[in-house]
């Protein structure tokens, strides 16, 4: 049964207690879980007693016990690799189910207007879109397919997207990356009403990880400090992910991981994906929601 189960019940209470025992015994797939934020999520879920499948191009930089986590070589832009990762998760996990998926693999890179001074026009690379958007679309489709087979209640399947603050603000020097993160945010907004699984987005401010060059990171950190803003912390991204993963009532929200000057807990509900009741956009949104696309065959999971 497909039900539209998103309704705006106001912001998630971010500083509230997180009961990590809720994910003990669950199976979690983390794409791009070998480094940076993905690796922090993997460690946190293992610590909470979950079984973690890391789907990445390269093995994790730390070793896990076989019974706690498994690495599957996977390029998220290759459909067959992702199918293999999901199948391996079902086969290797103690509960033989997939409960939580974190579509985390992502890359950053040059701006679409790079190369304007070259003698001839240079074809811009779309690799960032391939990894951040196409990879996430594949992960989404597979998550839906497995969640439907493994859970009788759509609230039991939990998909978490990795967008960015760049999915919400103008960033003049990273247009392809920002486009990809606006895309991920858009995907969450479209899926949250489907009723096939819970879906939420994490939108981090800059956090020191290998995704950025050290010299760039250092200069940005200085710049921000002059404005009274720190970088955000990986441990706060972990809290945001665990907050979503452990609370079955959270669906359709975007939690930003922010400098602690902005929110003392280091993460907050952005409250930017809904329109004010009675506004023009609210009216148009309601009209679009009334369309029965299923009648015309446009449906997922139906
Ligand atoms: N660090 C930040 O400041 C920040 C801010 C906002 C959003 N994010 C997002 O968080 C996510 C994780 O980033 P991170 O900072 O931990 O970066 P990272 O570079 O440390 O980790 C990214 C991981 O993804 C893997 N990966 C890259 N391409 C892949 C592919 N095609 N298939 C499978 N795995 C692939 C890499 O091998 C790596 O292990 C990304 O989606 C990123 O855009 C990061």
Short mmCIF file of C-alpha atoms and ligand atoms in Angstrom, two decimals:
data_model
loop_
_atom_site.label_atom_id
_atom_site.label_comp_id
_atom_site.label_asym_id
_atom_site.label_seq_id
_atom_site.Cartn_x
_atom_site.Cartn_y
_atom_site.Cartn_z
CA UNK A 1 0.00 0.00 0.00
CA UNK A 2 1.35 3.43 -0.88
CA UNK A 3 0.29 6.28 1.38
CA UNK A 4 1.45 9.89 1.37
CA UNK A 5 2.75 10.05 4.92
CA UNK A 6 4.56 13.38 5.01
CA UNK A 7 3.02 16.17 6.99
CA UNK A 8 4.77 19.20 8.38
CA UNK A 9 4.69 18.65 12.14
CA UNK A 10 7.28 21.33 12.80
CA UNK A 11 11.00 21.09 13.43
CA UNK A 12 12.75 18.04 14.83
CA UNK A 13 13.86 18.56 18.41
CA UNK A 14 17.58 18.30 17.76
CA UNK A 15 19.19 18.50 21.20
CA UNK A 16 16.90 15.75 22.53
CA UNK A 17 18.33 12.49 23.84
CA UNK A 18 19.29 9.86 21.23
CA UNK A 19 18.51 6.26 22.16
CA UNK A 20 21.08 4.37 20.07
CA UNK A 21 19.73 1.02 21.29
CA UNK A 22 17.01 1.53 18.64
CA UNK A 23 19.54 0.61 15.91
CA UNK A 24 21.08 -2.39 17.68
CA UNK A 25 20.67 -5.49 15.49
CA UNK A 26 19.75 -3.44 12.40
CA UNK A 27 21.54 -3.65 9.05
CA UNK A 28 22.91 -0.38 7.70
CA UNK A 29 24.35 0.21 4.23
CA UNK A 30 26.64 3.25 3.95
CA UNK A 31 27.85 4.27 0.51
CA UNK A 32 31.20 6.05 0.65
CA UNK A 33 31.65 4.68 4.18
CA UNK A 34 35.41 4.17 3.98
CA UNK A 35 36.49 7.73 4.73
CA UNK A 36 35.44 11.02 6.31
CA UNK A 37 31.83 11.32 7.47
CA UNK A 38 30.78 7.91 6.13
CA UNK A 39 33.46 6.22 8.23
CA UNK A 40 32.31 8.17 11.32
CA UNK A 41 28.73 6.96 10.69
CA UNK A 42 30.00 3.37 10.25
CA UNK A 43 31.89 3.47 13.57
CA UNK A 44 28.88 4.95 15.40
CA UNK A 45 26.44 2.32 14.07
CA UNK A 46 28.86 -0.51 14.91
CA UNK A 47 29.24 0.93 18.40
CA UNK A 48 25.45 0.96 18.73
CA UNK A 49 25.29 -2.75 17.83
CA UNK A 50 24.22 -2.50 14.18
CA UNK A 51 25.72 -4.49 11.29
CA UNK A 52 27.27 -2.14 8.72
CA UNK A 53 27.91 -2.67 5.03
CA UNK A 54 30.40 -0.19 3.61
CA UNK A 55 30.01 0.25 -0.15
CA UNK A 56 32.95 2.25 -1.43
CA UNK A 57 35.62 2.39 -4.12
CA UNK A 58 38.29 1.58 -1.56
CA UNK A 59 38.41 -0.30 1.77
CA UNK A 60 37.94 1.62 5.02
CA UNK A 61 41.01 3.13 6.65
CA UNK A 62 40.23 1.28 9.90
CA UNK A 63 39.61 -2.43 10.43
CA UNK A 64 36.27 -3.72 11.73
CA UNK A 65 35.42 -7.13 13.23
CA UNK A 66 33.86 -9.41 10.57
CA UNK A 67 30.71 -9.74 12.64
CA UNK A 68 30.30 -5.95 12.85
CA UNK A 69 30.95 -4.65 9.35
CA UNK A 70 31.75 -5.77 5.84
CA UNK A 71 33.34 -3.86 2.96
CA UNK A 72 31.95 -4.25 -0.57
CA UNK A 73 33.87 -2.68 -3.43
CA UNK A 74 31.34 -0.49 -5.18
CA UNK A 75 31.31 2.41 -7.59
CA UNK A 76 27.93 4.02 -6.90
CA UNK A 77 27.69 5.16 -10.53
CA UNK A 78 27.62 1.51 -11.63
CA UNK A 79 24.17 -0.05 -11.15
CA UNK A 80 25.54 -3.61 -10.98
CA UNK A 81 27.98 -2.63 -8.21
CA UNK A 82 25.15 -1.24 -6.11
CA UNK A 83 22.97 -4.32 -6.72
CA UNK A 84 25.91 -6.43 -5.52
CA UNK A 85 26.30 -4.26 -2.40
CA UNK A 86 22.62 -4.64 -1.47
CA UNK A 87 22.65 -8.38 -2.17
CA UNK A 88 25.79 -8.80 -0.08
CA UNK A 89 24.10 -6.88 2.75
CA UNK A 90 21.14 -9.26 2.72
CA UNK A 91 23.39 -12.33 2.61
CA UNK A 92 25.93 -11.24 5.22
CA UNK A 93 23.82 -9.40 7.77
CA UNK A 94 22.61 -11.29 10.84
CA UNK A 95 18.96 -10.26 10.31
CA UNK A 96 19.13 -10.72 6.48
CA UNK A 97 17.24 -7.46 6.04
CA UNK A 98 18.13 -3.94 5.05
CA UNK A 99 16.88 -1.42 7.60
CA UNK A 100 18.84 1.80 7.10
CA UNK A 101 20.65 3.13 4.02
CA UNK A 102 22.86 6.20 4.01
CA UNK A 103 23.44 7.55 0.50
CA UNK A 104 26.64 9.27 1.53
CA UNK A 105 29.17 8.76 -1.31
CA UNK A 106 30.00 12.12 -2.80
CA UNK A 107 32.74 14.08 -4.49
CA UNK A 108 33.43 17.77 -5.00
CA UNK A 109 35.29 19.41 -7.84
CA UNK A 110 35.62 22.25 -10.33
CA UNK A 111 33.02 24.83 -11.25
CA UNK A 112 31.04 24.56 -14.49
CA UNK A 113 32.70 27.78 -15.69
CA UNK A 114 36.26 26.51 -15.14
CA UNK A 115 38.42 26.74 -18.27
CA UNK A 116 37.01 29.97 -19.73
CA UNK A 117 40.55 31.21 -20.39
CA UNK A 118 41.53 28.12 -22.43
CA UNK A 119 42.07 28.59 -26.19
CA UNK A 120 39.22 26.27 -27.08
CA UNK A 121 36.01 25.49 -25.13
CA UNK A 122 36.54 22.69 -22.64
CA UNK A 123 33.77 20.14 -22.08
CA UNK A 124 32.97 20.35 -18.37
CA UNK A 125 33.11 17.09 -16.45
CA UNK A 126 29.78 15.80 -15.16
CA UNK A 127 31.44 13.28 -12.82
CA UNK A 128 30.11 15.10 -9.74
CA UNK A 129 26.55 14.71 -11.02
CA UNK A 130 27.22 11.04 -11.80
CA UNK A 131 28.41 10.25 -8.27
CA UNK A 132 26.29 12.63 -6.19
CA UNK A 133 23.02 12.44 -8.12
CA UNK A 134 22.98 9.34 -10.35
CA UNK A 135 24.62 7.29 -7.58
CA UNK A 136 21.98 8.51 -5.12
CA UNK A 137 19.18 7.70 -7.58
CA UNK A 138 20.45 4.12 -7.89
CA UNK A 139 20.74 3.84 -4.08
CA UNK A 140 17.19 5.18 -3.73
CA UNK A 141 15.68 2.72 -6.17
CA UNK A 142 17.40 -0.24 -4.53
CA UNK A 143 16.48 0.95 -1.03
CA UNK A 144 12.81 1.15 -2.03
CA UNK A 145 12.91 -2.32 -3.61
CA UNK A 146 14.45 -3.97 -0.54
CA UNK A 147 12.55 -1.98 2.11
CA UNK A 148 9.24 -3.03 0.52
CA UNK A 149 10.22 -6.68 0.72
CA UNK A 150 11.77 -6.56 4.19
CA UNK A 151 9.32 -4.39 6.13
CA UNK A 152 5.56 -4.48 6.60
CA UNK A 153 5.48 -0.82 7.72
CA UNK A 154 7.05 1.91 5.52
CA UNK A 155 8.33 3.69 8.64
CA UNK A 156 10.71 0.80 9.27
CA UNK A 157 12.82 1.48 6.16
CA UNK A 158 15.05 4.51 6.65
CA UNK A 159 16.89 6.24 3.81
CA UNK A 160 19.20 9.14 4.65
CA UNK A 161 20.55 11.46 1.95
CA UNK A 162 23.72 13.50 2.20
CA UNK A 163 23.03 16.94 0.80
CA UNK A 164 24.95 19.98 2.02
CA UNK A 165 24.43 23.53 3.14
CA UNK A 166 25.34 24.08 -0.54
CA UNK A 167 21.96 22.54 -1.34
CA UNK A 168 20.34 25.58 0.29
CA UNK A 169 22.57 28.58 -0.35
CA UNK A 170 24.31 30.32 -3.26
CA UNK A 171 27.91 29.23 -3.65
CA UNK A 172 29.46 31.02 -6.59
CA UNK A 173 32.53 28.81 -6.94
CA UNK A 174 31.08 25.30 -6.78
CA UNK A 175 28.15 25.36 -9.14
CA UNK A 176 28.23 21.70 -10.23
CA UNK A 177 28.61 20.44 -6.64
CA UNK A 178 25.84 22.75 -5.42
CA UNK A 179 23.58 21.68 -8.28
CA UNK A 180 24.09 18.07 -7.20
CA UNK A 181 23.22 18.88 -3.58
CA UNK A 182 20.14 20.92 -4.55
CA UNK A 183 19.23 17.82 -6.57
CA UNK A 184 19.55 15.50 -3.59
CA UNK A 185 17.43 17.85 -1.49
CA UNK A 186 14.81 17.92 -4.28
CA UNK A 187 14.76 14.14 -4.42
CA UNK A 188 14.05 13.96 -0.69
CA UNK A 189 11.15 16.43 -1.05
CA UNK A 190 9.61 14.36 -3.84
CA UNK A 191 9.98 11.04 -2.01
CA UNK A 192 8.87 12.03 1.48
CA UNK A 193 5.19 11.84 0.54
CA UNK A 194 5.42 8.48 -1.22
CA UNK A 195 4.92 6.38 1.89
CA UNK A 196 7.36 3.72 0.68
CA UNK A 197 10.04 4.47 3.30
CA UNK A 198 11.18 7.25 5.61
CA UNK A 199 13.53 9.66 3.89
CA UNK A 200 15.45 12.56 5.39
CA UNK A 201 18.41 14.73 4.45
CA UNK A 202 21.55 15.73 6.29
CA UNK A 203 22.98 19.06 5.11
CA UNK A 204 26.44 19.70 6.56
CA UNK A 205 28.26 23.00 6.74
CA UNK A 206 31.99 22.55 6.04
CA UNK A 207 33.56 19.73 8.08
CA UNK A 208 37.26 18.82 7.88
CA UNK A 209 37.43 15.58 5.86
CA UNK A 210 39.55 14.35 2.92
CA UNK A 211 36.93 15.70 0.46
CA UNK A 212 38.71 19.08 0.60
CA UNK A 213 42.35 20.03 0.12
CA UNK A 214 44.05 20.91 3.40
CA UNK A 215 45.22 24.37 2.23
CA UNK A 216 41.68 25.23 1.08
CA UNK A 217 40.24 24.06 4.37
CA UNK A 218 42.76 26.10 6.38
CA UNK A 219 42.04 29.29 4.46
CA UNK A 220 38.25 28.80 4.71
CA UNK A 221 38.53 28.11 8.43
CA UNK A 222 40.41 31.39 8.96
CA UNK A 223 37.91 33.31 6.84
CA UNK A 224 34.95 31.92 8.79
CA UNK A 225 36.61 32.54 12.16
CA UNK A 226 36.91 36.22 11.25
CA UNK A 227 33.11 36.14 10.93
CA UNK A 228 32.64 34.37 14.27
CA UNK A 229 31.89 30.99 12.70
CA UNK A 230 33.71 27.69 13.18
CA UNK A 231 33.67 24.69 10.89
CA UNK A 232 31.09 22.05 11.82
CA UNK A 233 32.09 18.79 13.54
CA UNK A 234 31.90 15.23 12.22
CA UNK A 235 30.58 14.09 15.62
CA UNK A 236 27.58 16.43 15.19
CA UNK A 237 26.91 14.94 11.73
CA UNK A 238 26.91 11.54 13.47
CA UNK A 239 24.38 12.84 16.02
CA UNK A 240 22.15 14.16 13.22
CA UNK A 241 22.24 10.82 11.41
CA UNK A 242 21.55 8.86 14.61
CA UNK A 243 18.72 11.23 15.53
CA UNK A 244 17.00 10.41 12.22
CA UNK A 245 17.86 6.70 12.25
CA UNK A 246 16.56 6.08 15.78
CA UNK A 247 13.27 8.01 15.63
CA UNK A 248 10.62 6.43 13.35
CA UNK A 249 8.47 9.57 13.56
CA UNK A 250 11.00 11.65 11.59
CA UNK A 251 10.22 11.80 7.87
CA UNK A 252 10.82 14.46 5.24
CA UNK A 253 13.12 16.72 7.26
CA UNK A 254 16.51 18.25 6.53
CA UNK A 255 18.91 18.46 9.45
CA UNK A 256 21.80 20.83 8.91
CA UNK A 257 25.12 20.23 10.65
CA UNK A 258 26.18 23.70 11.65
CA UNK A 259 28.83 25.63 13.60
CA UNK A 260 28.11 25.40 17.30
CA UNK A 261 27.79 29.20 17.41
CA UNK A 262 24.62 28.69 15.35
CA UNK A 263 23.19 25.78 17.35
CA UNK A 264 24.84 24.48 20.54
CA UNK A 265 24.07 20.84 19.63
CA UNK A 266 25.87 21.33 16.28
CA UNK A 267 22.83 20.37 14.21
CA UNK A 268 19.39 21.79 13.62
CA UNK A 269 16.25 21.31 11.58
CA UNK A 270 16.52 23.70 8.62
CA UNK A 271 12.74 24.19 8.22
CA UNK A 272 13.23 25.33 4.62
CA UNK A 273 11.38 22.63 2.70
CA UNK A 274 7.80 23.75 3.42
CA UNK A 275 5.74 26.75 2.41
CA UNK A 276 3.77 29.00 4.73
CA UNK A 277 0.13 27.93 5.03
CA UNK A 278 -1.97 30.06 2.66
CA UNK A 279 1.01 31.40 0.66
CA UNK A 280 1.02 31.30 -3.14
CA UNK A 281 3.51 28.44 -3.20
CA UNK A 282 1.48 26.51 -0.62
CA UNK A 283 -1.52 26.84 -2.92
CA UNK A 284 0.45 25.63 -5.94
CA UNK A 285 2.01 22.81 -3.90
CA UNK A 286 -1.42 21.57 -2.82
CA UNK A 287 -2.64 21.66 -6.41
CA UNK A 288 0.26 19.51 -7.58
CA UNK A 289 -0.29 17.07 -4.72
CA UNK A 290 -3.86 16.58 -5.91
CA UNK A 291 -2.72 15.23 -9.31
CA UNK A 292 -3.11 11.49 -9.58
CA UNK A 293 0.06 10.63 -11.45
CA UNK A 294 -0.46 6.93 -10.78
CA UNK A 295 -3.34 7.00 -13.27
CA UNK A 296 -0.83 7.82 -15.99
CA UNK A 297 1.76 5.27 -14.92
CA UNK A 298 4.16 7.71 -13.24
CA UNK A 299 4.83 5.95 -10.01
CA UNK A 300 7.57 4.33 -8.00
CA UNK A 301 7.04 1.45 -5.72
CA UNK A 302 3.39 1.31 -6.69
N1 LIG B 1 32.97 17.37 4.51
C1 LIG B 1 32.14 18.36 4.26
O1 LIG B 1 32.41 19.55 4.54
C2 LIG B 1 30.80 18.09 3.65
C3 LIG B 1 29.85 19.13 3.66
C4 LIG B 1 28.61 18.89 3.09
C5 LIG B 1 28.32 17.67 2.54
N2 LIG B 1 29.27 16.69 2.53
C6 LIG B 1 28.90 15.41 1.90
O2 LIG B 1 29.14 14.34 2.78
C7 LIG B 1 29.43 13.16 2.03
C8 LIG B 1 30.71 12.53 2.56
O3 LIG B 1 31.79 13.43 2.31
P1 LIG B 1 33.15 13.43 3.14
O4 LIG B 1 33.40 14.83 3.50
O5 LIG B 1 33.12 12.40 4.18
O6 LIG B 1 34.18 13.06 1.97
P2 LIG B 1 35.31 11.94 1.87
O7 LIG B 1 36.04 12.25 0.60
O8 LIG B 1 36.09 11.84 3.12
O9 LIG B 1 34.48 10.59 1.70
C9 LIG B 1 33.77 10.29 0.53
C10 LIG B 1 33.81 8.79 0.34
O10 LIG B 1 33.05 8.50 -0.84
C11 LIG B 1 33.76 7.56 -1.60
N3 LIG B 1 33.39 7.66 -3.01
C12 LIG B 1 33.69 8.65 -3.89
N4 LIG B 1 33.23 8.34 -5.10
C13 LIG B 1 32.61 7.14 -4.99
C14 LIG B 1 31.95 6.29 -5.89
N5 LIG B 1 31.83 6.61 -7.20
N6 LIG B 1 31.44 5.13 -5.43
C15 LIG B 1 31.57 4.78 -4.13
N7 LIG B 1 32.20 5.54 -3.22
C16 LIG B 1 32.72 6.71 -3.65
C17 LIG B 1 35.22 7.89 -1.37
O11 LIG B 1 36.07 6.78 -1.69
C18 LIG B 1 35.22 8.24 0.10
O12 LIG B 1 35.44 7.10 0.91
C19 LIG B 1 29.53 13.60 0.57
O13 LIG B 1 28.29 13.33 -0.09
C20 LIG B 1 29.74 15.09 0.67
O14 LIG B 1 29.32 15.78 -0.47
C21 LIG B 1 30.49 16.86 3.08
#
